[in-house]
Short mmCIF file of C-alpha atoms in Angstrom, two decimals:
data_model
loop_
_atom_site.label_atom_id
_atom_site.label_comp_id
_atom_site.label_asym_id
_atom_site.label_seq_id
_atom_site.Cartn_x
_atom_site.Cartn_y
_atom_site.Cartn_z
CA UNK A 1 -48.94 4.30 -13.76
CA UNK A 2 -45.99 6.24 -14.69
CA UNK A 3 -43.40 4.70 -17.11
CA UNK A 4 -40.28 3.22 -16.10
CA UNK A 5 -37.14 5.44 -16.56
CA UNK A 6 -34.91 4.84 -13.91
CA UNK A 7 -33.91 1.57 -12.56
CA UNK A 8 -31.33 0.90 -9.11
CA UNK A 9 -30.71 -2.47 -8.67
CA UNK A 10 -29.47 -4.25 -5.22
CA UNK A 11 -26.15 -6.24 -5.44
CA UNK A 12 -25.34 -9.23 -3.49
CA UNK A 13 -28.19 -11.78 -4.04
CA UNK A 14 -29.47 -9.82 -7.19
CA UNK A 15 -26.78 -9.81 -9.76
CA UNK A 16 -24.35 -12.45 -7.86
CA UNK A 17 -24.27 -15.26 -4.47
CA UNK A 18 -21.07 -15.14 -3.04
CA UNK A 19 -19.51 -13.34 -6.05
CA UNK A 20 -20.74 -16.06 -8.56
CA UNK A 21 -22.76 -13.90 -11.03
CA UNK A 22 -26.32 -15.14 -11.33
CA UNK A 23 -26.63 -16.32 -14.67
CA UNK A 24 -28.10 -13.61 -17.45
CA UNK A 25 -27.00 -10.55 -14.91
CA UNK A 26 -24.89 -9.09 -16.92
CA UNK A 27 -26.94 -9.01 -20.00
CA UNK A 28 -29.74 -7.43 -18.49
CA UNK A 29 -27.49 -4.74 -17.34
CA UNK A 30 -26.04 -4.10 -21.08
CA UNK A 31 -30.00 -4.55 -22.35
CA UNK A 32 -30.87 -1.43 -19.51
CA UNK A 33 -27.72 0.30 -21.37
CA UNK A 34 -29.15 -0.49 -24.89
CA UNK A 35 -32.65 0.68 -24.21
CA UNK A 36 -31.85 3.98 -22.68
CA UNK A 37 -32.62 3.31 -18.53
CA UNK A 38 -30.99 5.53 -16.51
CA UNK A 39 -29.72 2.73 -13.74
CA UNK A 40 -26.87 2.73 -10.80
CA UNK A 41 -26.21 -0.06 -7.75
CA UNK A 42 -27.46 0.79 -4.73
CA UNK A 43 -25.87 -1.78 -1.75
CA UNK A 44 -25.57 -1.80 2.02
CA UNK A 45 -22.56 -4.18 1.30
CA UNK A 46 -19.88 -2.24 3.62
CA UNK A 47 -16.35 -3.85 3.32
CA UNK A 48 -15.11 -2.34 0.28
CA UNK A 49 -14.85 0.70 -1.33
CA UNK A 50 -16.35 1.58 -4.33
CA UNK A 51 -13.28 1.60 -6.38
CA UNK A 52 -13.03 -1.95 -5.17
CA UNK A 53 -16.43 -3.11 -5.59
CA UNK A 54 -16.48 -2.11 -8.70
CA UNK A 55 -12.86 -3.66 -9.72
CA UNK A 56 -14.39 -7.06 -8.03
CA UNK A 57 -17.80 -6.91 -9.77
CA UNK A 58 -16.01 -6.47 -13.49
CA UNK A 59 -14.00 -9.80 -12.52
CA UNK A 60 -16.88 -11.49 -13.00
CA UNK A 61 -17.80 -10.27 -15.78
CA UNK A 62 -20.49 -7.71 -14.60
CA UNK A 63 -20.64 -3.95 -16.15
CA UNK A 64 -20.52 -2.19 -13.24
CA UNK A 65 -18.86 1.23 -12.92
CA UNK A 66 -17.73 2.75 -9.79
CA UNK A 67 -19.98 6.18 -10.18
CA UNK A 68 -22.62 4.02 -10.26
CA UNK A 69 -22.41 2.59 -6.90
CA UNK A 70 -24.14 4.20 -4.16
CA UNK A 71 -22.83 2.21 -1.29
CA UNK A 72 -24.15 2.24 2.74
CA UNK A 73 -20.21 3.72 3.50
CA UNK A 74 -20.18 6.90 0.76
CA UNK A 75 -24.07 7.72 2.22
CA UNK A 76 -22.56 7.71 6.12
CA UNK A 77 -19.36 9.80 5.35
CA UNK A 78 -21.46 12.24 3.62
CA UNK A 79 -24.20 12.12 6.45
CA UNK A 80 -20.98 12.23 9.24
CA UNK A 81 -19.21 15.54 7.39
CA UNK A 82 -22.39 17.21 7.36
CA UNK A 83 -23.85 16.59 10.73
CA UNK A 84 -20.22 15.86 12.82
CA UNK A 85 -17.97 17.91 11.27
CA UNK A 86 -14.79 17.94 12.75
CA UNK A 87 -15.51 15.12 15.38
CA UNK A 88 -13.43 12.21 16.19
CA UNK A 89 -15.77 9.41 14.88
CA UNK A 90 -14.00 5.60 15.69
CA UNK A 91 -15.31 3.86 12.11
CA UNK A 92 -15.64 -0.22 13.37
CA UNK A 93 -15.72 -1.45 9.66
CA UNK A 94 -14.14 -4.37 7.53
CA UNK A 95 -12.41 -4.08 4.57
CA UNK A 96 -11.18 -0.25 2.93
CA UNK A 97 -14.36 0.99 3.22
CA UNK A 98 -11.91 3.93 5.30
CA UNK A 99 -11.17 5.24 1.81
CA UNK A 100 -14.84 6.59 1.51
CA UNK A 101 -14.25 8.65 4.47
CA UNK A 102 -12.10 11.82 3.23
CA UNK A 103 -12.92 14.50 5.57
CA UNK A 104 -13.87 12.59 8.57
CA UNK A 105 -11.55 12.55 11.38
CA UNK A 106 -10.87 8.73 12.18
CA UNK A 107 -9.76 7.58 15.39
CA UNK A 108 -8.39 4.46 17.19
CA UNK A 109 -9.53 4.54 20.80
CA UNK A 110 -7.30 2.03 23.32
CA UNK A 111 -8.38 -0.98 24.72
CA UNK A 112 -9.82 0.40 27.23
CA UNK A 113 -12.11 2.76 25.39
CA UNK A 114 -11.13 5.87 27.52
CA UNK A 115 -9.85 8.22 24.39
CA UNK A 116 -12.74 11.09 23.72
CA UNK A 117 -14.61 10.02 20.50
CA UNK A 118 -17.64 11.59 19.56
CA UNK A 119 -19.47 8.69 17.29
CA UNK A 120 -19.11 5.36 17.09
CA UNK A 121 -19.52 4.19 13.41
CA UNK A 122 -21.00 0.44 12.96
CA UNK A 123 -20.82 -1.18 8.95
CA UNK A 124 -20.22 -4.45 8.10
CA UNK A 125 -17.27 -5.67 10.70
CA UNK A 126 -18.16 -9.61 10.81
CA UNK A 127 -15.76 -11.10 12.52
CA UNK A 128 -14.34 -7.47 14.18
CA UNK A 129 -18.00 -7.57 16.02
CA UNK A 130 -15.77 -9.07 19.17
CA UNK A 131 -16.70 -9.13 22.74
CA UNK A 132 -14.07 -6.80 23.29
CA UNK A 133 -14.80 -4.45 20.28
CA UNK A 134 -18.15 -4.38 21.34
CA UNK A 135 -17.49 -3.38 25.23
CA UNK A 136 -15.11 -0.77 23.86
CA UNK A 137 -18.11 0.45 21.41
CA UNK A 138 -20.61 0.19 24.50
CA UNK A 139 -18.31 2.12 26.62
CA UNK A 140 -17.71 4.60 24.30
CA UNK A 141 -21.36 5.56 23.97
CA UNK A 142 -22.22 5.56 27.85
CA UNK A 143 -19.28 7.89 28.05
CA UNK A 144 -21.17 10.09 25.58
CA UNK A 145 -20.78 9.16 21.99
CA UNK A 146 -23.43 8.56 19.84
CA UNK A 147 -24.13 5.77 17.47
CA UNK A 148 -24.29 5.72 14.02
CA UNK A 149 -25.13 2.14 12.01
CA UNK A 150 -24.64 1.94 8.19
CA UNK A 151 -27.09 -0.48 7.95
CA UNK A 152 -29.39 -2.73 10.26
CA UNK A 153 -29.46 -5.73 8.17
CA UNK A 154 -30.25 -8.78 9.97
CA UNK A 155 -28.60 -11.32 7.83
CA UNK A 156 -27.47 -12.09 4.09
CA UNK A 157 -26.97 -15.54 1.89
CA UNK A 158 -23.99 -17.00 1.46
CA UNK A 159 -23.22 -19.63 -1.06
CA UNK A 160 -23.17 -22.24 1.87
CA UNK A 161 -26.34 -20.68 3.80
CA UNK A 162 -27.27 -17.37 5.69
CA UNK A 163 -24.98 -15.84 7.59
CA UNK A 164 -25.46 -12.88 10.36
CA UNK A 165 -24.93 -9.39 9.65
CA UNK A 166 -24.36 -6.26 12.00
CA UNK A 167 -27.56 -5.35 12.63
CA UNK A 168 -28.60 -7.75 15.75
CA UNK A 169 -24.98 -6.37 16.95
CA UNK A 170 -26.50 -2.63 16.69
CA UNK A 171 -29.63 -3.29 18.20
CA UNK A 172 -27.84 -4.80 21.20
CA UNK A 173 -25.55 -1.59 21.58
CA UNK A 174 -28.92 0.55 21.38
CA UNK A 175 -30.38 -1.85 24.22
CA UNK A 176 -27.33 -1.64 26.32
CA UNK A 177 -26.55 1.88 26.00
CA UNK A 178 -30.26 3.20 25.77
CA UNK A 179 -29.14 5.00 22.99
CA UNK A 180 -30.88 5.58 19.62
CA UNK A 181 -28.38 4.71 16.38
CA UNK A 182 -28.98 6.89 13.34
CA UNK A 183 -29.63 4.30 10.31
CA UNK A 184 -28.09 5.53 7.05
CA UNK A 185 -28.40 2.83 4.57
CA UNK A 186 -31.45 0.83 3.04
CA UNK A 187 -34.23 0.97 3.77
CA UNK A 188 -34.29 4.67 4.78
CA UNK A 189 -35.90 7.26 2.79
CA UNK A 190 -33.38 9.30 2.72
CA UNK A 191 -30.83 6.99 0.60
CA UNK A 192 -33.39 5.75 -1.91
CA UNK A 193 -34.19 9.84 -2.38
CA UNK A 194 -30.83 10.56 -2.70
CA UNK A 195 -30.44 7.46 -5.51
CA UNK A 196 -33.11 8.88 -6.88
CA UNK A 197 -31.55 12.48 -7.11
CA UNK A 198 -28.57 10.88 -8.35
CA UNK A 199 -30.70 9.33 -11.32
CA UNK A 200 -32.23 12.44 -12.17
CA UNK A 201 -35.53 10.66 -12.40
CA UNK A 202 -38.62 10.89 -9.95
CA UNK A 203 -39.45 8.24 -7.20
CA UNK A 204 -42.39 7.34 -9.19
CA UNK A 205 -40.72 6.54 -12.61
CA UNK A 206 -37.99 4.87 -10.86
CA UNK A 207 -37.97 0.81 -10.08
CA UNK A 208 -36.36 -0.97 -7.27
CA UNK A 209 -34.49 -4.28 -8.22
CA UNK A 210 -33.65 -6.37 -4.79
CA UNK A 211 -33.87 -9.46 -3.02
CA UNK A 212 -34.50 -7.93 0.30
CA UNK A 213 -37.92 -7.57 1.15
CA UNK A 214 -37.55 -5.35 4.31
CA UNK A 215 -34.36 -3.04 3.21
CA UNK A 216 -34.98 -3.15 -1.10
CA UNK A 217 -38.76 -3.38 -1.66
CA UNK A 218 -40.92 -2.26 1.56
CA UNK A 219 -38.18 0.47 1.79
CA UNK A 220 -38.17 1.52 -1.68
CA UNK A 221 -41.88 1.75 -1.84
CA UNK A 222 -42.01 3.79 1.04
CA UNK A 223 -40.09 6.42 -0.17
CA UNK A 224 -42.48 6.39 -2.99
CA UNK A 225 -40.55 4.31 -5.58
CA UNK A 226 -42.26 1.43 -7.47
CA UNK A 227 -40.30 -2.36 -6.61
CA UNK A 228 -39.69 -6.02 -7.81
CA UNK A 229 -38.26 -9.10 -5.79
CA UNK A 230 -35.94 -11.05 -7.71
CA UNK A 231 -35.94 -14.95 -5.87
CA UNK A 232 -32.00 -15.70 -6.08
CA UNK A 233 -31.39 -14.09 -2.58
CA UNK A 234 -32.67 -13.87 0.79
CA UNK A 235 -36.51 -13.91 -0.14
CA UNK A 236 -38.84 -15.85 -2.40
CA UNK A 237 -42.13 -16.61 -3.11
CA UNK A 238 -42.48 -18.46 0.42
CA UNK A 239 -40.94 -15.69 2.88
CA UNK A 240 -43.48 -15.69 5.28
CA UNK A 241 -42.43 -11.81 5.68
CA UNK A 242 -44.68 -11.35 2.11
CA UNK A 243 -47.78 -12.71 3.40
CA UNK A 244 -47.25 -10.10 6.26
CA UNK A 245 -46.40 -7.42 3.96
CA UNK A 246 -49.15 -4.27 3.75
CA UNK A 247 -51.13 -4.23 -0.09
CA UNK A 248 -48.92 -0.61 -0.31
CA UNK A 249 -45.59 -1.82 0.38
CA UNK A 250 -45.79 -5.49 -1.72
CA UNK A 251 -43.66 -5.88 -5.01
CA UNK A 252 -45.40 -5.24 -8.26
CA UNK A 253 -44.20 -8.78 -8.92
CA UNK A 254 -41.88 -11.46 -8.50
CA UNK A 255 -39.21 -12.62 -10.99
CA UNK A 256 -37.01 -15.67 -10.37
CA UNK A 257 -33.85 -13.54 -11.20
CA UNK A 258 -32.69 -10.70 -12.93
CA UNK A 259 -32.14 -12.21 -15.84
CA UNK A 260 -36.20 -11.46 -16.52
CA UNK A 261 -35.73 -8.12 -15.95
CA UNK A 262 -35.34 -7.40 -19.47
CA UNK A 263 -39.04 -9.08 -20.80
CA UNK A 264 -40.77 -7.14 -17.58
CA UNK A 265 -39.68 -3.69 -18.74
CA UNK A 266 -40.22 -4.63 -22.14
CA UNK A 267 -44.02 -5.43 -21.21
CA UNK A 268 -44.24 -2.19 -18.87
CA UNK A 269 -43.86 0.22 -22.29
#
């Protein structure tokens, strides 16, 4: 097995819970900095930009720098300048995740959804995910948009519970419209390859840190990376997703948070 030189490590649920930092986060972070590991944040989290990610994340003490945070938002602008350029693209997002997309013409359609746009653009829009919103976004794509999601996460924890994220919303749009949305953010190949460009390591050297087993683990280890499941998020030990999972996609092992990062490496050399 190869060794360990690059690590990317989830967010939400792996080094905090409703921006309380999980306890021994951010030591494990300065002990990857100490030791050499070439390491960056990669998140579907879609309401803020990465300047302000990163601004939020050092409030609580956590040393994390805004180059390196590869975010669901900076993956779909690139992925929308290179396949759309020049189209109108109406981005249905929360937060100033609008900052991420320089070079991608924005647009408001009316209320009645009649403006041309060419792609609708689904993040993380909560409580924006309105009946109306979503009849304009529905309308839009039977007139002849297409669909773009930044994620399709199902739901995330809270510190008072789970709450529902975007993706039922996108798979409801696909129904409706009978359209296919392109998925840009975990768990497709294509973002843990570019993470792993961005590293300058290979897939196989590199380990994925999440609490997701569907979007961190099963899609890191698809795109050929090795992965752990840290138990402070949306899956533990008892997910009944793990007993499902296929012998090739299952974490290497299971740590009860981050903060044991540190002693797994340190055994892996």
């Amino acid at each position: 097995m190869e060794t360990i030189r690059g690590v990317l490590l989830d967010i939400d649920g792996v080094l905090h819970v409703s921006m309380q930092p999980i306890e021994g986060a951010a030591e494990a972070l300065r002990w990857l900095e100490q030791q050499g590991y070439r390491y960056a944040f990669v998140t579907n989290t879609t309401t803020m930009a990465r300047p302000t990610l990163a601004q939020r994340l050092q409030a609580i003490g956590l040393p994390v720098s805004a180059e390196q945070l590869i975010t669901a938002p900076v993956a779909t602008a690139a992925y929308l300048r290179h396949a759309y350029p020049g189209k109108r693209c109406w981005l249905l997002s929360k937060g100033d995740t609008a900052a991420d997309f320089a070079g991608v013409e924005l647009v408001e359609p009316g209320s009645s959804g009649a403006e041309h746009v060419d792609v609708v653009v689904i993040g993380g829009a909560e409580e924006l995910l309105s009946y109306e919103n979503m009849n304009r976004a529905f309308r839009l794509l039977m007139a002849g948009a297409d669909l773009v999601a930044m994620h399709k996460n199902l739901y995330w924890r809270v510190s008072d519970g789970l709450r529902l994220d975007s993706g039922p919303f996108v798979s409801a749009l696909e129904l409706a419209s009978d359209k296919q949305a392109v998925i840009i953010g975990k768990p497709e190949r294509a973002f843990f390859a570019e993470a792993v460009r961005l590293l300058g390591t290979e897939p196989e050297e590199t380990l994925m840190v999440g609490d997701d087993l569907v979007n961190d683990v099963q899609g890191a280890r698809r795109a050929g990376l090795r992965a752990l499941l840290v138990c402070t998020g949306k899956h533990g030990p008892d997910t009944p997703l793990l007993r499902e999972c296929p012998p090739e996609e299952r974490p290497e092992a299971l740590l009860p948070s981050v903060a044991a990062l540190p002693d797994y490496l340190a055994g892996q050399s």
